[in-house]
Short mmCIF file of C-alpha atoms in Angstrom, two decimals:
data_model
loop_
_atom_site.label_atom_id
_atom_site.label_comp_id
_atom_site.label_asym_id
_atom_site.label_seq_id
_atom_site.Cartn_x
_atom_site.Cartn_y
_atom_site.Cartn_z
CA MET A 6 29.09 61.92 -40.38
CA PHE A 7 27.61 64.89 -41.40
CA ILE A 8 29.10 68.23 -40.18
CA ASN A 9 25.71 69.15 -38.36
CA LYS A 10 26.43 66.26 -35.86
CA THR A 11 29.66 67.97 -34.64
CA MET A 12 29.63 71.65 -35.45
CA THR A 13 29.22 74.46 -32.87
CA ARG A 14 25.42 75.83 -33.46
CA ARG A 15 26.14 78.33 -30.93
CA VAL A 16 28.14 80.83 -33.04
CA ILE A 17 29.29 83.93 -32.00
CA THR A 18 29.45 86.40 -34.99
CA ILE A 19 29.51 90.12 -35.60
CA GLY A 20 28.21 92.43 -38.09
CA PRO A 21 30.22 94.60 -41.00
CA GLU A 22 29.25 97.65 -39.08
CA ALA A 23 30.95 96.78 -35.85
CA GLY A 24 34.33 98.49 -34.44
CA ILE A 25 37.37 96.47 -34.78
CA LEU A 26 37.79 96.53 -31.20
CA GLU A 27 34.45 95.35 -30.65
CA ALA A 28 35.59 91.89 -32.54
CA ARG A 29 38.75 91.90 -30.42
CA GLY A 30 36.72 92.02 -27.29
CA LYS A 31 34.53 89.42 -28.48
CA MET A 32 37.55 86.93 -29.56
CA GLU A 33 38.97 87.51 -25.92
CA GLU A 34 36.14 87.24 -24.14
CA ASN A 35 35.15 83.75 -25.57
CA GLY A 36 38.40 82.39 -26.43
CA ILE A 37 38.08 82.19 -30.26
CA ARG A 38 40.01 82.96 -33.08
CA HIS A 39 37.52 83.37 -35.95
CA LEU A 40 34.30 85.39 -36.05
CA PRO A 41 31.69 84.82 -39.17
CA VAL A 42 30.54 88.27 -40.27
CA VAL A 43 26.69 88.51 -40.99
CA ASP A 44 24.21 90.70 -41.87
CA GLU A 45 21.09 91.74 -40.57
CA ASN A 46 19.71 88.76 -42.32
CA ASN A 47 22.39 85.96 -40.92
CA LYS A 48 23.91 85.67 -44.35
CA VAL A 49 27.53 85.04 -44.18
CA VAL A 50 29.44 88.33 -45.92
CA GLY A 51 33.03 87.59 -44.51
CA ILE A 52 35.09 86.03 -41.73
CA ILE A 53 37.55 88.03 -39.41
CA THR A 54 40.39 86.51 -37.69
CA ASP A 55 42.89 86.99 -34.67
CA ARG A 56 44.97 87.43 -37.43
CA ASP A 57 43.05 90.04 -39.32
CA LEU A 58 42.88 92.29 -36.13
CA ARG A 59 46.52 91.46 -35.49
CA SER A 60 47.62 93.03 -38.59
CA ALA A 61 45.26 95.81 -38.46
CA LEU A 62 46.18 97.25 -34.87
CA PRO A 63 49.31 98.46 -33.55
CA SER A 64 51.80 96.67 -32.41
CA VAL A 65 52.00 96.73 -28.66
CA PHE A 66 55.73 98.26 -29.08
CA SER A 67 54.35 100.65 -31.21
CA THR A 68 54.29 104.65 -29.83
CA CYS A 69 51.34 105.25 -31.87
CA ARG A 70 49.23 103.58 -29.07
CA GLU A 71 49.86 106.81 -26.96
CA ASP A 72 48.79 109.16 -29.52
CA PRO A 73 44.87 109.85 -29.01
CA LYS A 74 44.19 110.78 -32.75
CA GLU A 75 45.72 107.86 -34.03
CA LEU A 76 43.52 105.51 -31.64
CA GLN A 77 40.78 107.33 -32.50
CA ARG A 78 41.60 106.59 -36.01
CA ILE A 79 42.03 102.73 -35.40
CA SER A 80 38.69 102.51 -33.29
CA ALA A 81 37.05 103.89 -35.94
CA LEU A 82 38.07 100.95 -38.41
CA LYS A 83 34.82 98.89 -38.92
CA VAL A 84 34.90 94.99 -39.14
CA GLY A 85 33.93 95.39 -42.81
CA ASP A 86 37.18 97.23 -43.63
CA VAL A 87 39.48 94.63 -42.44
CA MET A 88 37.34 91.10 -42.98
CA ASN A 89 38.19 88.61 -45.44
CA LYS A 90 35.45 88.78 -47.95
CA LYS A 91 36.49 85.44 -49.73
CA VAL A 92 35.16 83.10 -47.10
CA THR A 93 35.87 78.94 -47.45
CA THR A 94 32.74 77.98 -46.14
CA ILE A 95 30.59 74.23 -45.86
CA SER A 96 27.56 72.81 -45.88
CA PRO A 97 25.61 71.33 -42.78
CA MET A 98 24.99 67.97 -45.36
CA ASP A 99 28.72 67.85 -46.09
CA THR A 100 30.88 65.34 -44.22
CA LEU A 101 33.16 65.45 -41.63
CA GLU A 102 35.61 63.81 -43.95
CA ASP A 103 34.55 66.89 -46.46
CA ALA A 104 36.06 69.18 -43.45
CA LEU A 105 39.18 67.70 -42.57
CA LEU A 106 40.06 67.26 -46.40
CA LEU A 107 38.97 70.94 -46.84
CA MET A 108 40.84 72.39 -43.80
CA HIS A 109 43.60 70.46 -44.60
CA LYS A 110 43.82 71.66 -48.63
CA SER A 111 42.75 75.39 -47.34
CA ASN A 112 44.81 75.35 -44.44
CA LYS A 113 41.80 77.05 -42.36
CA GLY A 114 41.38 76.58 -38.72
CA ALA A 115 37.60 77.25 -38.85
CA LEU A 116 34.52 77.19 -41.63
CA PRO A 117 31.48 78.55 -41.40
CA VAL A 118 28.84 76.20 -41.86
CA VAL A 119 26.11 77.75 -44.41
CA ASP A 120 22.90 76.49 -45.66
CA ARG A 121 22.05 76.50 -49.28
CA ASP A 122 20.29 79.97 -48.75
CA GLY A 123 23.67 81.44 -47.66
CA ASN A 124 21.91 81.33 -43.76
CA LEU A 125 24.75 80.72 -41.55
CA LYS A 126 23.90 77.20 -39.31
CA GLY A 127 27.22 76.75 -37.25
CA ILE A 128 30.75 76.80 -37.24
CA ILE A 129 33.15 73.79 -37.29
CA SER A 130 36.71 74.30 -36.40
CA THR A 131 39.64 72.38 -35.48
CA ARG A 132 38.58 72.26 -31.95
CA ASP A 133 35.52 70.16 -32.73
CA LEU A 134 37.92 67.87 -34.46
CA VAL A 135 39.79 67.52 -31.84
CA ARG A 136 37.02 66.80 -29.42
CA ALA A 137 35.93 64.19 -32.21
CA PHE A 138 39.12 62.51 -32.08
CA ILE A 139 39.49 62.18 -28.35
CA ASN A 140 36.05 60.51 -28.80
CA VAL A 141 37.54 58.06 -31.70
CA LEU A 142 40.62 57.34 -29.58
CA GLY A 143 38.57 56.37 -26.60
CA ILE A 144 41.30 57.93 -24.55
CA GLU A 145 38.82 59.06 -21.67
CA GLU A 146 38.39 55.49 -20.73
CA PRO A 147 40.80 53.92 -18.72
CA GLY A 148 42.85 51.24 -21.18
CA THR A 149 46.30 50.25 -22.74
CA LEU A 150 47.30 51.02 -26.61
CA LEU A 151 49.24 48.19 -28.48
CA CYS A 152 50.48 48.52 -31.67
CA LEU A 153 51.20 45.52 -34.22
CA VAL A 154 52.59 45.54 -37.25
CA VAL A 155 50.74 43.54 -39.82
CA GLU A 156 50.98 42.13 -43.30
CA GLU A 157 48.07 44.14 -45.78
CA LYS A 158 45.75 41.15 -46.32
CA LEU A 159 42.56 40.25 -45.90
CA GLY A 160 41.27 38.57 -42.45
CA GLN A 161 44.21 40.01 -40.57
CA MET A 162 41.90 42.10 -38.45
CA LYS A 163 39.66 39.32 -37.74
CA LYS A 164 42.27 37.22 -36.19
CA ILE A 165 43.56 40.10 -34.15
CA VAL A 166 40.13 41.31 -32.86
CA ASP A 167 39.30 37.38 -32.05
CA ALA A 168 42.53 36.88 -30.22
CA ILE A 169 41.91 39.86 -28.03
CA THR A 170 37.98 38.94 -27.57
CA GLU A 171 38.99 35.35 -26.62
CA GLU A 172 40.74 37.16 -23.55
CA GLY A 173 37.66 38.89 -22.52
CA ILE A 174 39.14 42.10 -23.03
CA PRO A 175 37.02 44.91 -24.40
CA PHE A 176 38.04 47.41 -27.25
CA GLY A 177 38.12 50.96 -26.47
CA SER A 178 38.91 51.57 -29.97
CA ILE A 179 41.04 49.91 -32.98
CA LEU A 180 43.00 52.07 -35.43
CA VAL A 181 44.83 51.22 -38.62
CA ALA A 182 47.19 53.75 -40.17
CA ARG A 183 48.81 53.48 -43.28
CA HIS A 184 52.29 52.19 -42.28
CA TRP A 185 55.61 53.81 -43.55
CA GLU A 186 56.54 50.21 -45.13
CA LYS A 187 55.13 49.45 -48.25
CA GLY A 188 52.64 46.60 -48.00
CA LYS A 189 52.18 46.79 -43.89
CA ARG A 190 49.48 48.23 -41.90
CA ALA A 191 50.13 49.66 -38.17
CA VAL A 192 47.24 48.42 -36.02
CA PHE A 193 46.22 50.18 -32.68
CA PRO A 194 44.06 48.28 -30.58
CA TYR A 195 43.19 50.24 -27.50
CA LEU A 196 42.60 47.69 -25.21
CA LEU A 197 40.35 48.64 -22.08
CA THR A 198 42.36 46.86 -19.37
CA VAL A 199 45.49 47.11 -17.33
CA ASN A 200 46.03 43.09 -17.52
CA VAL A 201 47.88 43.31 -21.02
CA ALA A 202 50.91 41.01 -20.71
CA LYS A 203 49.23 37.78 -21.71
CA VAL A 204 47.60 39.20 -24.64
CA LYS A 205 50.74 40.79 -25.58
CA ARG A 206 52.61 37.37 -25.79
CA LYS A 207 49.28 35.31 -27.23
CA LEU A 208 49.87 37.84 -30.21
CA GLU A 209 53.32 37.75 -30.53
CA ASN A 210 53.15 33.59 -30.36
CA MET A 211 50.52 34.17 -33.16
CA GLY A 212 53.48 35.61 -35.32
CA TYR A 213 52.48 39.64 -34.94
CA THR A 214 55.10 42.15 -34.31
CA LEU A 215 54.66 44.51 -31.34
CA LEU A 216 55.88 47.30 -32.44
CA ASP A 217 58.52 49.30 -29.65
CA PRO A 218 56.06 52.18 -28.27
CA MET A 219 58.95 54.62 -29.09
CA GLU A 220 58.37 53.84 -32.86
CA TRP A 221 54.63 54.36 -33.06
CA SER A 222 53.10 56.70 -35.20
CA LEU A 223 49.50 57.56 -36.89
CA ASP A 224 51.64 59.45 -39.77
CA GLN A 225 52.62 57.37 -42.73
CA THR A 226 54.92 60.28 -43.71
CA ARG A 227 56.94 59.50 -40.40
CA LYS A 228 60.41 58.04 -41.31
CA SER A 229 61.98 56.21 -38.49
CA MET B 31 67.39 51.00 13.81
CA ARG B 32 64.09 52.21 13.32
CA ARG B 33 60.83 50.47 14.89
CA THR B 34 59.33 49.33 11.52
CA GLY B 35 55.44 47.31 11.30
CA PHE B 36 54.81 44.78 8.92
CA LEU B 37 51.10 44.23 8.19
CA TYR B 38 50.76 40.84 6.54
CA ASP B 39 47.63 38.20 7.53
CA GLU B 40 47.24 35.08 5.81
CA ARG B 41 43.58 36.30 5.02
CA PHE B 42 44.75 38.51 2.58
CA LEU B 43 45.69 35.26 0.58
CA LEU B 44 41.72 34.56 0.39
CA HIS B 45 41.10 37.12 -2.44
CA ASP B 46 41.02 34.56 -5.32
CA THR B 47 41.21 36.17 -8.66
CA GLY B 48 41.11 32.88 -10.28
CA PRO B 49 43.61 31.37 -12.95
CA GLU B 50 46.26 33.18 -15.00
CA HIS B 51 45.66 36.60 -13.22
CA PRO B 52 48.42 38.25 -12.29
CA GLU B 53 47.15 39.92 -8.82
CA CYS B 54 47.61 36.59 -7.31
CA SER B 55 48.15 35.29 -3.81
CA ALA B 56 51.41 34.17 -4.77
CA ARG B 57 52.86 37.75 -4.84
CA LEU B 58 52.12 38.08 -0.99
CA LEU B 59 53.77 34.67 -0.29
CA ALA B 60 56.90 35.51 -2.23
CA ILE B 61 57.20 38.79 -0.09
CA TYR B 62 56.79 37.00 2.99
CA LYS B 63 59.19 34.53 1.98
CA GLY B 64 61.85 37.28 1.40
CA LEU B 65 61.35 38.72 4.45
CA GLU B 66 61.25 35.57 6.54
CA GLU B 67 64.57 34.25 4.34
CA ALA B 68 66.56 37.15 5.50
CA GLY B 69 65.43 37.01 8.86
CA LEU B 70 63.45 40.34 8.85
CA ILE B 71 60.14 38.66 10.57
CA SER B 72 62.00 38.77 14.10
CA LYS B 73 63.31 42.60 13.57
CA VAL B 74 59.79 43.93 12.36
CA ARG B 75 56.70 44.38 14.57
CA LEU B 76 54.05 42.15 13.04
CA ILE B 77 50.96 43.31 12.66
CA LYS B 78 47.87 41.55 11.72
CA ALA B 79 44.80 42.75 10.14
CA SER B 80 41.47 43.88 11.59
CA ARG B 81 38.09 44.60 9.82
CA ALA B 82 37.57 48.22 9.17
CA ASP B 83 34.81 49.89 10.47
CA GLN B 84 32.89 51.20 7.41
CA ALA B 85 32.67 54.25 8.51
CA TRP B 86 36.16 54.81 7.52
CA ILE B 87 35.79 53.33 4.30
CA GLU B 88 32.72 55.92 3.63
CA ILE B 89 35.31 59.09 4.28
CA VAL B 90 36.44 58.21 0.45
CA HIS B 91 34.35 55.66 -0.91
CA SER B 92 30.30 56.15 -1.97
CA ILE B 93 28.07 53.61 0.35
CA LYS B 94 26.48 52.70 -3.21
CA LEU B 95 29.62 51.17 -4.09
CA ILE B 96 30.46 49.59 -0.66
CA MET B 97 26.99 48.32 -0.74
CA ARG B 98 27.30 46.68 -4.45
CA PHE B 99 30.68 45.29 -4.13
CA GLU B 100 29.44 43.32 -1.01
CA GLU B 101 26.43 42.41 -2.42
CA ALA B 102 28.56 41.12 -5.58
CA CYS B 103 30.46 39.06 -3.30
CA LEU B 104 27.57 37.56 -1.63
CA TRP B 105 26.04 36.61 -4.61
CA GLY B 106 29.16 34.65 -5.21
CA MET B 107 30.09 37.17 -8.43
CA ASN B 108 33.29 36.23 -10.10
CA GLU B 109 33.90 39.82 -11.20
CA LEU B 110 32.50 43.35 -10.56
CA ASP B 111 31.94 45.81 -13.48
CA HIS B 112 34.77 44.74 -15.70
CA PRO B 113 36.75 41.70 -16.35
CA ASP B 114 40.23 43.25 -14.98
CA ASN B 115 38.48 42.98 -11.47
CA LYS B 116 38.11 39.20 -10.59
CA MET B 117 36.83 38.10 -7.20
CA CYS B 118 35.14 35.50 -5.11
CA ARG B 119 33.11 35.26 -1.68
CA GLU B 120 36.30 36.63 0.19
CA THR B 121 37.15 39.30 -1.55
CA PHE B 122 34.86 42.12 0.24
CA GLU B 123 36.13 40.54 3.40
CA THR B 124 39.77 40.90 2.27
CA ALA B 125 39.29 44.66 1.40
CA MET B 126 37.87 45.55 4.50
CA LEU B 127 40.73 43.64 6.39
CA ALA B 128 43.35 45.56 4.33
CA VAL B 129 41.97 48.81 5.25
CA GLY B 130 41.18 48.11 8.92
CA GLY B 131 44.88 46.61 9.11
CA ILE B 132 46.23 49.93 7.30
CA LEU B 133 44.18 51.94 9.57
CA HIS B 134 45.70 50.22 12.43
CA THR B 135 49.03 50.63 11.32
CA VAL B 136 48.16 54.50 11.29
CA ASP B 137 47.54 54.26 14.53
CA LEU B 138 50.47 52.55 15.82
CA VAL B 139 52.76 54.80 14.03
CA MET B 140 50.70 58.44 15.03
CA GLU B 141 50.88 56.74 18.68
CA GLY B 142 54.67 56.51 18.33
CA GLU B 143 54.40 52.69 18.65
CA ILE B 144 56.46 52.11 15.81
CA ASP B 145 58.27 54.53 13.39
CA ASN B 146 57.47 53.43 9.90
CA ALA B 147 55.55 50.33 8.46
CA PHE B 148 55.25 48.03 5.34
CA CYS B 149 51.71 47.01 4.63
CA ALA B 150 51.50 44.00 2.42
CA VAL B 151 47.75 43.89 1.68
CA ARG B 152 45.75 42.64 -1.17
CA PRO B 153 43.55 43.50 -2.87
CA PRO B 154 45.50 46.76 -4.23
CA GLY B 155 43.84 50.21 -4.40
CA HIS B 156 45.38 52.85 -6.20
CA HIS B 157 43.10 52.85 -9.30
CA ALA B 158 40.00 52.70 -7.07
CA GLU B 159 37.66 56.24 -7.43
CA VAL B 160 35.33 57.36 -5.06
CA SER B 161 31.80 55.10 -6.94
CA LYS B 162 34.29 52.75 -9.19
CA VAL B 163 36.23 49.98 -8.61
CA MET B 164 39.15 49.70 -11.67
CA GLY B 165 42.37 47.67 -12.59
CA PHE B 166 42.44 45.20 -9.98
CA CYS B 167 41.14 47.69 -7.03
CA TYR B 168 38.49 48.04 -4.93
CA PHE B 169 38.90 50.35 -1.96
CA ASN B 170 42.19 52.89 -2.21
CA ASN B 171 43.63 52.10 0.47
CA VAL B 172 46.33 54.88 0.48
CA ALA B 173 43.45 57.35 0.28
CA ILE B 174 41.22 56.14 2.84
CA ALA B 175 44.62 56.39 5.25
CA ALA B 176 45.64 60.01 3.71
CA ARG B 177 42.02 61.10 4.91
CA TYR B 178 41.91 59.33 8.11
CA LEU B 179 45.36 61.19 9.11
CA ARG B 180 43.67 64.49 8.26
CA ARG B 181 40.30 63.56 10.14
CA LYS B 182 41.31 61.31 13.36
CA TRP B 183 44.77 62.56 13.48
CA LYS B 184 44.07 66.18 12.36
CA LEU B 185 47.12 66.38 10.26
CA GLN B 186 47.37 69.13 7.85
CA ARG B 187 49.34 68.09 5.48
CA VAL B 188 49.81 64.36 4.09
CA GLY B 189 52.25 63.74 1.43
CA ILE B 190 51.80 60.47 -0.92
CA VAL B 191 54.60 59.09 -3.17
CA ASP B 192 53.25 56.55 -5.66
CA PHE B 193 55.92 54.84 -7.62
CA ASP B 194 53.76 51.86 -9.27
CA VAL B 195 54.22 51.80 -12.95
CA HIS B 196 50.43 52.60 -13.50
CA HIS B 197 49.22 55.95 -12.52
CA GLY B 198 47.10 56.39 -9.35
CA ASN B 199 44.36 57.84 -11.10
CA GLY B 200 41.77 57.25 -8.25
CA THR B 201 43.97 58.62 -5.47
CA GLN B 202 44.72 61.80 -8.15
CA ASN B 203 40.96 61.95 -8.42
CA ILE B 204 40.01 61.92 -4.89
CA PHE B 205 42.52 64.69 -3.66
CA GLU B 206 42.74 66.96 -6.92
CA ASP B 207 40.92 69.24 -5.32
CA ASP B 208 42.61 69.13 -2.03
CA PRO B 209 45.55 71.08 -1.04
CA SER B 210 46.19 69.17 2.19
CA VAL B 211 47.25 65.94 0.42
CA PHE B 212 49.87 66.24 -2.00
CA TYR B 213 50.06 63.54 -4.62
CA TYR B 214 53.00 62.74 -6.23
CA SER B 215 53.03 60.00 -9.19
CA ILE B 216 56.20 58.71 -11.30
CA HIS B 217 54.69 55.92 -13.77
CA GLU B 218 55.08 55.24 -17.40
CA HIS B 219 53.49 57.54 -19.82
CA PRO B 220 49.71 57.29 -20.15
CA SER B 221 49.84 56.81 -23.74
CA PHE B 222 51.66 53.88 -23.60
CA SER B 223 50.26 52.24 -20.18
CA TYR B 224 47.08 52.11 -18.20
CA PRO B 225 44.97 53.84 -17.19
CA GLY B 226 45.52 56.69 -19.97
CA THR B 227 45.98 59.74 -16.99
CA GLY B 228 48.79 61.18 -15.26
CA ARG B 229 50.18 63.45 -17.98
CA ASP B 230 52.48 65.95 -16.63
CA PHE B 231 49.87 68.92 -17.22
CA GLU B 232 47.31 67.11 -14.64
CA LYS B 233 48.14 69.68 -11.54
CA GLY B 234 45.23 69.37 -9.44
CA THR B 235 42.09 71.52 -9.53
CA GLY B 236 40.92 74.47 -7.68
CA GLU B 237 42.34 74.80 -4.40
CA GLY B 238 44.11 71.73 -5.03
CA TYR B 239 46.00 73.10 -8.00
CA GLY B 240 49.84 72.53 -7.50
CA PHE B 241 49.21 69.52 -5.20
CA THR B 242 49.30 66.98 -7.62
CA LEU B 243 52.42 66.08 -9.32
CA ASN B 244 53.13 63.76 -12.19
CA SER B 245 56.09 62.59 -13.74
CA PRO B 246 55.37 60.43 -16.83
CA VAL B 247 57.86 57.82 -18.10
CA LEU B 248 58.83 56.78 -21.70
CA PRO B 249 58.77 53.18 -22.66
CA GLY B 250 62.09 51.58 -22.73
CA TRP B 251 63.55 54.23 -19.93
CA GLY B 252 65.14 52.89 -16.77
CA ASP B 253 67.43 54.05 -13.60
CA ALA B 254 68.86 56.81 -14.90
CA GLU B 255 65.68 58.72 -15.98
CA TYR B 256 63.86 58.00 -12.78
CA LYS B 257 66.33 59.26 -10.48
CA ALA B 258 66.80 62.58 -12.52
CA LEU B 259 62.77 62.68 -12.50
CA LEU B 260 62.61 62.46 -8.89
CA GLU B 261 65.38 64.83 -8.07
CA LYS B 262 63.82 67.17 -10.47
CA ASP B 263 60.15 67.00 -9.38
CA LEU B 264 59.40 65.15 -6.08
CA PHE B 265 62.46 66.17 -4.00
CA PRO B 266 61.86 69.97 -4.64
CA ALA B 267 57.68 69.53 -4.11
CA PHE B 268 58.20 67.67 -0.61
CA GLU B 269 60.90 70.24 0.30
CA GLU B 270 58.27 73.00 -0.17
CA PHE B 271 55.15 71.08 1.01
CA LYS B 272 57.06 69.29 4.36
CA PRO B 273 54.53 66.51 4.63
CA GLU B 274 53.63 65.46 8.20
CA VAL B 275 53.56 61.74 7.29
CA ILE B 276 54.64 59.82 4.10
CA LEU B 277 52.17 57.61 2.62
CA VAL B 278 54.02 55.49 -0.26
CA SER B 279 51.67 53.40 -3.08
CA ALA B 280 54.49 50.81 -3.31
CA GLY B 281 54.05 49.41 -6.85
CA PHE B 282 57.08 46.93 -7.81
CA ASP B 283 55.54 46.56 -11.38
CA ALA B 284 58.46 48.89 -13.12
CA HIS B 285 60.96 46.30 -12.24
CA VAL B 286 62.88 45.36 -15.63
CA ASP B 287 61.49 41.55 -15.02
CA ASP B 288 57.88 42.54 -14.92
CA ASP B 289 55.95 42.40 -18.32
CA MET B 290 53.17 44.49 -17.00
CA SER B 291 55.22 47.61 -18.30
CA ASP B 292 58.18 48.86 -20.67
CA ILE B 293 59.98 50.37 -17.84
CA LYS B 294 63.15 48.91 -16.91
CA LEU B 295 64.00 49.62 -13.32
CA SER B 296 67.22 47.71 -11.60
CA THR B 297 66.40 46.16 -8.19
CA GLU B 298 68.82 48.69 -6.76
CA CYS B 299 66.96 51.44 -8.38
CA PHE B 300 64.03 50.67 -6.44
CA SER B 301 66.39 50.43 -3.21
CA TRP B 302 67.63 53.92 -4.13
CA ILE B 303 64.02 55.34 -4.54
CA MET B 304 63.07 53.89 -1.42
CA GLU B 305 66.27 55.25 0.65
CA ASN B 306 65.35 58.67 -0.40
CA ILE B 307 61.72 58.41 0.51
CA VAL B 308 62.89 57.47 3.80
CA GLY B 309 65.29 60.28 3.92
CA MET B 310 62.71 62.80 3.14
CA ALA B 311 60.00 61.23 5.77
CA ASP B 312 63.51 61.66 8.45
CA LYS B 313 63.95 65.25 7.03
CA TYR B 314 60.01 66.43 7.47
CA SER B 315 57.67 63.79 8.94
CA GLY B 316 59.66 62.80 11.86
CA GLY B 317 60.28 59.54 10.32
CA ARG B 318 56.69 58.85 10.02
CA LEU B 319 56.16 56.78 6.88
CA ILE B 320 53.65 54.01 5.92
CA SER B 321 53.93 52.06 2.64
CA VAL B 322 51.39 50.20 1.33
CA LEU B 323 51.53 47.48 -1.32
CA GLU B 324 50.05 48.14 -4.75
CA GLY B 325 51.32 46.28 -8.42
CA GLY B 326 54.30 44.14 -8.92
CA TYR B 327 53.54 41.06 -10.59
CA ALA B 328 57.17 39.37 -11.17
CA VAL B 329 56.83 36.95 -8.20
CA SER B 330 60.29 35.96 -8.88
CA ARG B 331 61.49 39.04 -8.06
CA LEU B 332 59.25 40.22 -5.12
CA SER B 333 61.16 38.41 -2.30
CA GLU B 334 64.06 40.63 -2.98
CA LEU B 335 62.39 44.07 -3.68
CA ALA B 336 60.59 43.54 -0.40
CA ARG B 337 63.49 42.49 1.54
CA ASN B 338 65.40 45.47 0.31
CA HIS B 339 62.14 47.68 1.10
CA VAL B 340 61.86 46.58 4.74
CA GLU B 341 65.44 46.70 5.15
CA ILE B 342 65.62 50.01 4.29
CA LEU B 343 62.85 51.24 6.54
CA LEU B 344 64.42 49.50 9.25
CA GLY B 345 67.87 51.38 8.60
CA SER B 346 69.63 48.44 8.67
CA LYS B 347 70.48 47.95 4.97
CA ALA B 348 74.01 48.51 4.21
#
């Protein structure tokens, strides 16, 4: 899964010479929080976030907003003065997994996607990942989620999938989470059916534990 | 006592979903038995089904869906689009009879022949969308009734209360942009139950924003939480909306003994809910209320649940 399949291609950018009020306007207009700063050759020279702008602009409670001189001085500030020059970027041929781990590690909400020559190709943000996650979960199709706690050993998934398939139930998705209990996995089959009572009984009769929905978690760090 | 209609027809049993299907004709037999044993059959006005004029189905559903459904039955197919939707040759006619019977019941209420009614129909309807059958549902009975009240009877405000344990995605979808039909649903939270819609941030679209209201309930919850949510969400919403008629999507699958959900309602709580809906109908709608069966699969419980439901409509329950 390469970044160039999931990234947003139509990137809204700004130049380093633009005023910071223009940058704020662009963010508000487009409902975004990150603007890659590019030069005339579409090379990334920085990134400016709404947080950078907030710290550069006076507070809404500040009286200097009424001072025309002060306002003039602020509106003369350029994106290049405020932007972050050290940009965390990613390549179009890096993978979604790279992006997830890099965003997790660097605590960034968006990464400009830059090719080998430094040209801006797109941007990948938490929003793109949220959209992809909704698709992976399959939750835009009607269905019912179950959660089974299973021993971590070979062949478990086959048994579960076979048992459900024998009932003629299609899958929307099936997720496996590392369980908080050692040697266990939490398996989440998302079944595209309303008719789950029978298959639930069947799985229980096969010896699987159906976890109480109030205990479900995809996060292994969670403690019950 | 109120004059209560009871729509029931043995032809509703003809919709055969095959072996081991929860939406089975035994459900209706249990409902009828519950009323009969309590001596209610002589107290209600028994209404027989009549085939709907297809034009009324087209006020909600696409002609393409109606044709595909009819054709599938004629071909003798045993399911439509999804293994949930099991059917037989008679399913299309049964669905036509259910809609026709409900619209006739609506007429009787609007003409003042009866005050309210319970329509024990199959197949159920609230999952069915304009062009999509799903979750055991083919024609959206309640949605057709709501639009019929708008078109034929020129009502300005129709209120729908859906207490089936599953969200009525079809009804919500059909009316989400329509401010003249208020759709309220209380159901098991969509992250734990079919069909995965009915989150509390789904409030309608466009002009219909604010005329859809959902109360998702967490697994394992029961009477206390249901009562609190209905008091917090439904009662003030209908106080403001003042429906001219109340339609009820009556599903009994939130019952503790029903294995289709993790919600644990007692039989008494179903009575509490219905008493309050009837109370709202008295207050805002001149008593006009038409309740239509949706889900409810604990056959052993349906007799008592239906009996209480009808006694409350009659106003004869102590």
